[in-house]
Amino acid sequence: MQTADGVQDNIGRIAELFPECITEANDQMGGGKRSIDFDKLRQLLSSDIVEGNEERYQFTWPDKRKAILAANAPINATLRPCPEESVNFDTTQNLYIEGDNLDVLKCLKETYLHKVKMIYIDPPYNTGNDFVYEDDFAESASEYLANSGQFDEQGNRLVTNTESNGRFHTDWLNMIYPRLKVARDLLTEDGVIFISIDDHEVGNLRKICDEIFGDSNLISVLSWKRRKTQANLAKNISQVHEYILVYAKDIDKAQINKVPYSEEYINKAFSNKDNDPKGVYQTGPLARPANSSNREYTLTMPNGRDITAKWSCSQDTFNRYVEEGRLYIPKEGQGMPRIKIYLSELPGMIPNTWLDDIASNDDASRMIESLFGTNAFFNYSKPIELISYLLKLGSDKNSIIFDFFSGSSSTAHAVMQLNAEDGGNRKFIMVQLPELTDEKSEAYKAGYKNICEIGKERIRRAGAKIKADNPLTTQHLDTGFRVLKLDSSNMKEVFYSPKETKQQDLFALVDNVKDDRTSEDLLFQVMLELGATLDSKIEESVVDGKTIYNVADGYLVACFDQEVTDEVVTAIAKMQPTYAVLRDTSLVDDATATNFEQIFKTYAPNTTTKIL
């Protein structure tokens, strides 16, 4: 019913180091829970604790403690499948999730822990426009937007973040901090995150990332030239670039990939003066500087000339270079010998921080226009060429790519395009709040009532276009996506303390599942809870008139129908799944309930059974 409690996770880590500091306390429901004896912990750390008004290096802002609590607090929420809005629901490995991204991140945390190779986000910039994310998404999208107070009765937005409101930076920091805090846990140990940002918050964002990821895990701050033309109406200096912060989960394990050499660089730095059949090459010195630590000795050249110097190779290695045709001696054989470095053997060049020739915002607008016939839907979407470049740096061909501010789904588009180009099998997870479009906007007039509708339609159109443009190489390209929507828990609220439960309430709790929830809703809930990724293959079969779901080739088998008989239980047990799940009210009678455990002991002794 509830996502993981981040505080209890942290207590568990402290318990591993200082078990003597763990104690017990009452929780809000009248039960017990593990807690920290801070007095004892202070004693153990007394020589290092900094508290009170003592000066220390720190980055803080109003409500930072609440932001930390928001990251750790558990929620009662789930993700409900929406096959009718999906593309290739049964076979795709891509996900599109509608809902507030903090709650979605919490829902995904346990199942996708350490599984995401690369995160790219383009969060709302703090420019005085709207960016507010209300950290409470327990109802439907329409109820959420109404309850959050963001819109009046006419649908006009009420909350803006102008510099005059006194919380210009605070509101933005409280929004971004908990989301990055939870997102870090999803990254693989060699994973990386790329974050687009402009001048308004780049300084604060870097401090936040230093705290969450560790300042030693900063890989770089890239500068992307977003405009090809000068903004001559700028007040002082024309801003033509934005920033992309790049952090590693663990910089010692992360690897930023090389990038292909440009034609301009190849023509400038490589040549083939002797028509070497291996192609163009550079040359590198074999002799070392006089002050190097190499031992000085004599090498004999192919023409018999002896040269005494400090060398990077032995005479045998030198002779092998001669035999392989890798030796180059300038000045008609009288210069110092050099080794050929062939372009075909190089993995590429190290990327640098100045991205000035990739693509611009204008290119992104033209891409939107080519898909929708207008570029009025999104003014600030990122060009897919930029995101594709970042994908080449931070992912491999089988990576999971995550974007939890997905907007117009540029990241999904870039993932599909790059897969089409290099034969990759990257999978994307897009998350977007279903924020309503302005009734006066071109998007609304075109029938798109919220941003998610635009994002999903872009993926559909982009996928179709990629396949149409590359019919011979994209037969197996995954351009589909499973749509899931954040909602309150499928289960009725039964976690009350005894004193709050009245006798008349007991009959309402006979069936603990909400009336409007389907078997598919329950299936995806248990998939999240039991570690089956949301893109897992789902197969259905019918036994004795009851639907049985087989997830991930027997990892999870479930049946949520009523009046389940011994025959159905036996069929599930014979599949020998890792987990078997049924509803609490499923079994047809007491006899079946009695036989349930014995059936699994007989046919599937290693299966873990769960009752929902």
Coordinates of N, CA, C and O in Angstrom, one line a residue, residues 1-3 75-80 107 137-139 485-495 512-517 521-522 525 529 612:
M1 N 0.8 -1.2 0.0 CA 0.0 0.0 0.0 C 0.8 1.3 0.0 O 0.3 2.3 -0.3
Q2 N 2.1 1.1 0.3 CA 2.9 2.3 0.6 C 4.3 2.1 0.0 O 4.9 1.0 0.0
T3 N 4.9 3.2 -0.5 CA 6.2 3.2 -1.0 C 7.2 3.1 0.1 O 6.8 3.3 1.3
I75 N 4.6 7.3 0.4 CA 3.3 7.8 -0.1 C 2.4 6.5 -0.4 O 2.9 5.4 -0.6
N76 N 1.1 6.7 -0.3 CA 0.1 5.7 -0.7 C -0.3 6.0 -2.2 O -1.3 6.7 -2.4
A77 N 0.4 5.4 -3.1 CA 0.1 5.7 -4.5 C 0.5 4.5 -5.3 O 1.2 3.6 -4.9
T78 N 0.0 4.4 -6.5 CA 0.3 3.3 -7.5 C 0.3 3.9 -8.9 O -0.1 5.0 -9.1
L79 N 0.7 3.1 -9.8 CA 0.6 3.4 -11.2 C -0.3 2.5 -11.9 O -0.2 1.2 -11.9
R80 N -1.3 3.1 -12.6 CA -2.4 2.3 -13.2 C -2.2 2.2 -14.7 O -1.9 3.3 -15.4
C107 N 7.4 5.7 -6.5 CA 6.8 4.5 -6.9 C 7.8 3.6 -7.6 O 7.8 2.4 -7.5
F137 N -0.1 14.1 -5.1 CA -0.8 13.6 -6.2 C -1.5 12.3 -5.9 O -1.0 11.2 -6.2
A138 N -2.6 12.4 -5.1 CA -3.3 11.2 -4.6 C -4.5 10.9 -5.4 O -5.1 9.8 -5.3
E139 N -5.0 11.8 -6.2 CA -6.3 11.7 -6.9 C -6.0 11.7 -8.4 O -4.9 11.7 -8.8
K485 N -0.6 5.8 -15.3 CA -1.0 7.0 -14.7 C -1.0 6.9 -13.2 O -1.5 5.9 -12.6
L486 N -0.4 7.9 -12.6 CA -0.3 7.9 -11.1 C -1.6 8.1 -10.5 O -2.4 8.9 -11.0
D487 N -1.9 7.3 -9.5 CA -3.2 7.4 -8.8 C -3.0 7.0 -7.3 O -2.0 6.5 -7.0
S488 N -4.1 7.2 -6.5 CA -4.0 6.7 -5.2 C -3.9 5.2 -5.1 O -4.2 4.5 -6.1
S489 N -3.6 4.6 -4.0 CA -3.4 3.2 -3.9 C -4.7 2.5 -4.3 O -5.8 2.9 -4.2
N490 N -4.5 1.3 -4.9 CA -5.6 0.4 -5.2 C -6.4 -0.1 -4.0 O -7.5 -0.6 -4.1
M491 N -5.7 0.0 -2.8 CA -6.3 -0.6 -1.6 C -7.0 0.4 -0.8 O -6.7 1.6 -0.8
K492 N -8.1 -0.1 -0.2 CA -8.8 0.8 0.7 C -7.9 1.1 1.9 O -7.0 0.4 2.3
E493 N -8.2 2.3 2.6 CA -7.4 2.7 3.7 C -7.7 1.9 4.9 O -8.7 2.1 5.6
V494 N -7.0 0.8 5.1 CA -7.3 -0.1 6.2 C -6.2 0.0 7.3 O -6.3 -0.7 8.4
F495 N -5.2 0.8 7.1 CA -4.1 0.9 8.1 C -4.5 1.9 9.2 O -3.9 3.0 9.3
N512 N -10.7 -5.5 0.5 CA -9.8 -4.4 0.7 C -9.4 -3.7 -0.5 O -8.5 -2.8 -0.5
V513 N -9.9 -4.0 -1.7 CA -9.6 -3.4 -3.0 C -10.7 -2.4 -3.3 O -11.9 -2.7 -3.2
K514 N -10.3 -1.2 -3.8 CA -11.3 -0.2 -4.2 C -12.2 -0.7 -5.3 O -11.7 -1.4 -6.2
D515 N -13.4 -0.2 -5.3 CA -14.4 -0.8 -6.2 C -14.1 -0.5 -7.7 O -14.4 -1.2 -8.6
D516 N -13.4 0.6 -8.0 CA -13.2 1.0 -9.4 C -11.9 0.5 -10.0 O -11.5 0.9 -11.1
R517 N -11.2 -0.4 -9.3 CA -9.9 -0.9 -9.7 C -10.0 -2.3 -10.4 O -10.8 -3.1 -10.0
D521 N -4.9 -3.2 -12.9 CA -4.4 -2.2 -11.9 C -3.7 -3.0 -10.8 O -2.6 -2.6 -10.4
L522 N -4.3 -4.0 -10.3 CA -3.6 -4.8 -9.2 C -2.4 -5.4 -9.7 O -1.4 -5.5 -8.9
Q525 N 0.5 -3.0 -9.7 CA 0.8 -2.7 -8.3 C 1.8 -3.7 -7.8 O 2.8 -3.4 -7.2
E529 N 5.8 -3.7 -6.5 CA 6.1 -4.2 -5.1 C 7.1 -5.3 -5.1 O 7.9 -5.5 -4.2
L612 N -3.0 -10.4 -1.6 CA -3.2 -9.0 -1.7 C -4.5 -8.6 -0.9 O -5.5 -9.2 -1.2

